[in-house]
Structure formats: C-alpha cells, structure tokens
Amino acid sequence: MVLVSVSTATNRTIVLLTDAWWWLIVLSSRIRGLLSSGHRFGGVRGCALRPLYPVNRNRNDHARS
C-alpha cells in the first residue's frame, strides 16, 4: 500500500513538473514574440504588459453587461 501511494505521488509531481515546463516554454516564447513585435509598434512595455493583465477583456465584458 505504501509503495502504491508513493508511486502515485511521484507520478503527480512528474505531471505537475512537465506542465510547469510546458507553461514556461509557452510563456517565454509568447513574451519573446511580444517584445519583438513591440519594437515595431513602438511601446515595448505596453505590448509586453497588456496580455499579462487582461484589461481589454474586462472592459469588453463590462460594456456587454
């Protein structure tokens, strides 16, 4: 019984770690794309910070309701 619980716990931690790596890769690539596109449009800080805080989505939701 102890071995089964330990193996399930390790499996969960492995899954969590792989998910964390996945998200890190996705976010890093997205931030790189935003920074590279920000240079073209002028505001590197604005383009990089906008998607992290979904301000536009909240405004649209409030406008709809």
PDB file of N, CA and C in Angstrom, residues 3-55:
ATOM      1  N   LEU A   3       3.910   1.596  -1.195  1.00  0.00           N
ATOM      2  CA  LEU A   3       4.560   1.771  -2.491  1.00  0.00           C
ATOM      3  C   LEU A   3       3.585   2.371  -3.503  1.00  0.00           C
ATOM      4  N   VAL A   4       2.338   1.928  -3.464  1.00  0.00           N
ATOM      5  CA  VAL A   4       1.348   2.444  -4.422  1.00  0.00           C
ATOM      6  C   VAL A   4       1.139   3.942  -4.204  1.00  0.00           C
ATOM      7  N   SER A   5       0.990   4.344  -2.946  1.00  0.00           N
ATOM      8  CA  SER A   5       0.749   5.766  -2.679  1.00  0.00           C
ATOM      9  C   SER A   5       1.963   6.600  -3.087  1.00  0.00           C
ATOM     10  N   VAL A   6       3.163   6.079  -2.830  1.00  0.00           N
ATOM     11  CA  VAL A   6       4.377   6.816  -3.207  1.00  0.00           C
ATOM     12  C   VAL A   6       4.465   6.951  -4.720  1.00  0.00           C
ATOM     13  N   SER A   7       4.156   5.873  -5.443  1.00  0.00           N
ATOM     14  CA  SER A   7       4.251   5.930  -6.899  1.00  0.00           C
ATOM     15  C   SER A   7       3.234   6.914  -7.469  1.00  0.00           C
ATOM     16  N   THR A   8       2.003   6.924  -6.929  1.00  0.00           N
ATOM     17  CA  THR A   8       1.003   7.874  -7.421  1.00  0.00           C
ATOM     18  C   THR A   8       1.451   9.303  -7.131  1.00  0.00           C
ATOM     19  N   ALA A   9       2.038   9.529  -5.956  1.00  0.00           N
ATOM     20  CA  ALA A   9       2.514  10.872  -5.618  1.00  0.00           C
ATOM     21  C   ALA A   9       3.617  11.303  -6.573  1.00  0.00           C
ATOM     22  N   THR A  10       4.560  10.402  -6.869  1.00  0.00           N
ATOM     23  CA  THR A  10       5.644  10.758  -7.788  1.00  0.00           C
ATOM     24  C   THR A  10       5.086  11.012  -9.185  1.00  0.00           C
ATOM     25  N   ASN A  11       4.110  10.209  -9.592  1.00  0.00           N
ATOM     26  CA  ASN A  11       3.509  10.434 -10.907  1.00  0.00           C
ATOM     27  C   ASN A  11       2.851  11.810 -10.964  1.00  0.00           C
ATOM     28  N   ARG A  12       2.165  12.196  -9.904  1.00  0.00           N
ATOM     29  CA  ARG A  12       1.519  13.514  -9.890  1.00  0.00           C
ATOM     30  C   ARG A  12       2.550  14.622  -9.956  1.00  0.00           C
ATOM     31  N   THR A  13       3.632  14.482  -9.189  1.00  0.00           N
ATOM     32  CA  THR A  13       4.660  15.523  -9.211  1.00  0.00           C
ATOM     33  C   THR A  13       5.308  15.607 -10.584  1.00  0.00           C
ATOM     34  N   ILE A  14       5.528  14.465 -11.222  1.00  0.00           N
ATOM     35  CA  ILE A  14       6.125  14.467 -12.568  1.00  0.00           C
ATOM     36  C   ILE A  14       5.191  15.185 -13.542  1.00  0.00           C
ATOM     37  N   VAL A  15       3.905  14.897 -13.451  1.00  0.00           N
ATOM     38  CA  VAL A  15       2.939  15.553 -14.340  1.00  0.00           C
ATOM     39  C   VAL A  15       2.928  17.059 -14.092  1.00  0.00           C
ATOM     40  N   LEU A  16       2.941  17.452 -12.814  1.00  0.00           N
ATOM     41  CA  LEU A  16       2.945  18.876 -12.491  1.00  0.00           C
ATOM     42  C   LEU A  16       4.201  19.553 -13.028  1.00  0.00           C
ATOM     43  N   LEU A  17       5.355  18.888 -12.880  1.00  0.00           N
ATOM     44  CA  LEU A  17       6.600  19.473 -13.367  1.00  0.00           C
ATOM     45  C   LEU A  17       6.577  19.625 -14.886  1.00  0.00           C
ATOM     46  N   THR A  18       6.088  18.598 -15.586  1.00  0.00           N
ATOM     47  CA  THR A  18       6.035  18.693 -17.047  1.00  0.00           C
ATOM     48  C   THR A  18       5.089  19.808 -17.466  1.00  0.00           C
ATOM     49  N   ASP A  19       3.944  19.945 -16.764  1.00  0.00           N
ATOM     50  CA  ASP A  19       3.023  21.040 -17.083  1.00  0.00           C
ATOM     51  C   ASP A  19       3.686  22.386 -16.844  1.00  0.00           C
ATOM     52  N   ALA A  20       4.436  22.498 -15.742  1.00  0.00           N
ATOM     53  CA  ALA A  20       5.109  23.760 -15.437  1.00  0.00           C
ATOM     54  C   ALA A  20       6.123  24.105 -16.521  1.00  0.00           C
ATOM     55  N   TRP A  21       6.913  23.111 -16.962  1.00  0.00           N
ATOM     56  CA  TRP A  21       7.882  23.360 -18.039  1.00  0.00           C
ATOM     57  C   TRP A  21       7.169  23.793 -19.305  1.00  0.00           C
ATOM     58  N   TRP A  22       6.046  23.116 -19.612  1.00  0.00           N
ATOM     59  CA  TRP A  22       5.257  23.454 -20.803  1.00  0.00           C
ATOM     60  C   TRP A  22       4.842  24.917 -20.754  1.00  0.00           C
ATOM     61  N   TRP A  23       4.276  25.328 -19.591  1.00  0.00           N
ATOM     62  CA  TRP A  23       3.812  26.719 -19.477  1.00  0.00           C
ATOM     63  C   TRP A  23       4.975  27.689 -19.554  1.00  0.00           C
ATOM     64  N   LEU A  24       6.111  27.331 -18.945  1.00  0.00           N
ATOM     65  CA  LEU A  24       7.274  28.221 -19.019  1.00  0.00           C
ATOM     66  C   LEU A  24       7.710  28.419 -20.466  1.00  0.00           C
ATOM     67  N   ILE A  25       7.740  27.336 -21.245  1.00  0.00           N
ATOM     68  CA  ILE A  25       8.151  27.429 -22.645  1.00  0.00           C
ATOM     69  C   ILE A  25       7.163  28.291 -23.422  1.00  0.00           C
ATOM     70  N   VAL A  26       5.872  28.057 -23.198  1.00  0.00           N
ATOM     71  CA  VAL A  26       4.846  28.818 -23.932  1.00  0.00           C
ATOM     72  C   VAL A  26       4.930  30.294 -23.572  1.00  0.00           C
ATOM     73  N   LEU A  27       5.030  30.596 -22.280  1.00  0.00           N
ATOM     74  CA  LEU A  27       5.060  31.993 -21.863  1.00  0.00           C
ATOM     75  C   LEU A  27       6.330  32.686 -22.349  1.00  0.00           C
ATOM     76  N   SER A  28       7.472  31.997 -22.277  1.00  0.00           N
ATOM     77  CA  SER A  28       8.722  32.618 -22.720  1.00  0.00           C
ATOM     78  C   SER A  28       8.669  32.923 -24.213  1.00  0.00           C
ATOM     79  N   SER A  29       8.143  31.980 -25.005  1.00  0.00           N
ATOM     80  CA  SER A  29       8.046  32.223 -26.442  1.00  0.00           C
ATOM     81  C   SER A  29       7.066  33.351 -26.728  1.00  0.00           C
ATOM     82  N   ARG A  30       5.966  33.419 -25.960  1.00  0.00           N
ATOM     83  CA  ARG A  30       4.980  34.472 -26.181  1.00  0.00           C
ATOM     84  C   ARG A  30       5.555  35.828 -25.819  1.00  0.00           C
ATOM     85  N   ILE A  31       6.303  35.880 -24.700  1.00  0.00           N
ATOM     86  CA  ILE A  31       6.907  37.150 -24.278  1.00  0.00           C
ATOM     87  C   ILE A  31       7.945  37.589 -25.303  1.00  0.00           C
ATOM     88  N   ARG A  32       8.724  36.633 -25.831  1.00  0.00           N
ATOM     89  CA  ARG A  32       9.714  36.989 -26.862  1.00  0.00           C
ATOM     90  C   ARG A  32       9.019  37.572 -28.085  1.00  0.00           C
ATOM     91  N   GLY A  33       7.918  36.946 -28.510  1.00  0.00           N
ATOM     92  CA  GLY A  33       7.186  37.464 -29.662  1.00  0.00           C
ATOM     93  C   GLY A  33       6.630  38.849 -29.397  1.00  0.00           C
ATOM     94  N   LEU A  34       6.123  39.082 -28.179  1.00  0.00           N
ATOM     95  CA  LEU A  34       5.573  40.391 -27.844  1.00  0.00           C
ATOM     96  C   LEU A  34       6.670  41.447 -27.834  1.00  0.00           C
ATOM     97  N   LEU A  35       7.838  41.091 -27.294  1.00  0.00           N
ATOM     98  CA  LEU A  35       8.926  42.064 -27.255  1.00  0.00           C
ATOM     99  C   LEU A  35       9.395  42.394 -28.664  1.00  0.00           C
ATOM    100  N   SER A  36       9.503  41.383 -29.531  1.00  0.00           N
ATOM    101  CA  SER A  36       9.958  41.637 -30.897  1.00  0.00           C
ATOM    102  C   SER A  36       8.927  42.454 -31.655  1.00  0.00           C
ATOM    103  N   SER A  37       7.628  42.185 -31.442  1.00  0.00           N
ATOM    104  CA  SER A  37       6.593  42.959 -32.131  1.00  0.00           C
ATOM    105  C   SER A  37       6.463  44.344 -31.508  1.00  0.00           C
ATOM    106  N   GLY A  38       6.775  44.461 -30.210  1.00  0.00           N
ATOM    107  CA  GLY A  38       6.692  45.757 -29.545  1.00  0.00           C
ATOM    108  C   GLY A  38       7.659  46.761 -30.135  1.00  0.00           C
ATOM    109  N   HIS A  39       8.826  46.299 -30.586  1.00  0.00           N
ATOM    110  CA  HIS A  39       9.794  47.216 -31.186  1.00  0.00           C
ATOM    111  C   HIS A  39       9.213  47.834 -32.443  1.00  0.00           C
ATOM    112  N   ARG A  40       8.446  47.057 -33.203  1.00  0.00           N
ATOM    113  CA  ARG A  40       7.864  47.595 -34.433  1.00  0.00           C
ATOM    114  C   ARG A  40       6.817  48.655 -34.111  1.00  0.00           C
ATOM    115  N   PHE A  41       5.969  48.375 -33.116  1.00  0.00           N
ATOM    116  CA  PHE A  41       4.858  49.297 -32.844  1.00  0.00           C
ATOM    117  C   PHE A  41       5.235  50.410 -31.884  1.00  0.00           C
ATOM    118  N   GLY A  42       6.458  50.364 -31.335  1.00  0.00           N
ATOM    119  CA  GLY A  42       6.899  51.486 -30.507  1.00  0.00           C
ATOM    120  C   GLY A  42       6.927  51.179 -29.022  1.00  0.00           C
ATOM    121  N   GLY A  43       5.831  50.697 -28.419  1.00  0.00           N
ATOM    122  CA  GLY A  43       5.795  50.524 -26.965  1.00  0.00           C
ATOM    123  C   GLY A  43       6.118  49.105 -26.541  1.00  0.00           C
ATOM    124  N   VAL A  44       7.374  48.879 -26.174  1.00  0.00           N
ATOM    125  CA  VAL A  44       7.749  47.528 -25.749  1.00  0.00           C
ATOM    126  C   VAL A  44       7.066  47.212 -24.423  1.00  0.00           C
ATOM    127  N   ARG A  45       7.091  48.161 -23.493  1.00  0.00           N
ATOM    128  CA  ARG A  45       6.492  47.919 -22.183  1.00  0.00           C
ATOM    129  C   ARG A  45       4.990  47.713 -22.301  1.00  0.00           C
ATOM    130  N   GLY A  46       4.314  48.543 -23.055  1.00  0.00           N
ATOM    131  CA  GLY A  46       2.867  48.417 -23.187  1.00  0.00           C
ATOM    132  C   GLY A  46       2.469  47.094 -23.814  1.00  0.00           C
ATOM    133  N   CYS A  47       3.153  46.699 -24.893  1.00  0.00           N
ATOM    134  CA  CYS A  47       2.806  45.448 -25.568  1.00  0.00           C
ATOM    135  C   CYS A  47       3.122  44.248 -24.682  1.00  0.00           C
ATOM    136  N   ALA A  48       4.179  44.351 -23.870  1.00  0.00           N
ATOM    137  CA  ALA A  48       4.564  43.206 -23.044  1.00  0.00           C
ATOM    138  C   ALA A  48       3.634  43.071 -21.841  1.00  0.00           C
ATOM    139  N   LEU A  49       3.159  44.184 -21.304  1.00  0.00           N
ATOM    140  CA  LEU A  49       2.347  44.115 -20.084  1.00  0.00           C
ATOM    141  C   LEU A  49       0.872  43.915 -20.383  1.00  0.00           C
ATOM    142  N   ARG A  50       0.413  44.308 -21.564  1.00  0.00           N
ATOM    143  CA  ARG A  50      -1.022  44.230 -21.853  1.00  0.00           C
ATOM    144  C   ARG A  50      -1.574  42.806 -21.729  1.00  0.00           C
ATOM    145  N   PRO A  51      -0.964  41.775 -22.362  1.00  0.00           N
ATOM    146  CA  PRO A  51      -1.551  40.435 -22.283  1.00  0.00           C
ATOM    147  C   PRO A  51      -1.455  39.826 -20.883  1.00  0.00           C
ATOM    148  N   LEU A  52      -0.483  40.248 -20.084  1.00  0.00           N
ATOM    149  CA  LEU A  52      -0.370  39.683 -18.745  1.00  0.00           C
ATOM    150  C   LEU A  52      -1.560  40.105 -17.891  1.00  0.00           C
ATOM    151  N   TYR A  53      -2.035  41.338 -18.061  1.00  0.00           N
ATOM    152  CA  TYR A  53      -3.214  41.801 -17.334  1.00  0.00           C
ATOM    153  C   TYR A  53      -4.348  41.983 -18.340  1.00  0.00           C
ATOM    154  N   PRO A  54      -5.342  41.078 -18.351  1.00  0.00           N
ATOM    155  CA  PRO A  54      -6.411  41.162 -19.365  1.00  0.00           C
ATOM    156  C   PRO A  54      -7.351  42.337 -19.111  1.00  0.00           C
ATOM    157  N   VAL A  55      -6.848  43.555 -19.356  1.00  0.00           N
ATOM    158  CA  VAL A  55      -7.669  44.750 -19.114  1.00  0.00           C
ATOM    159  C   VAL A  55      -8.729  44.872 -20.198  1.00  0.00           C
TER     160      VAL A  55
END
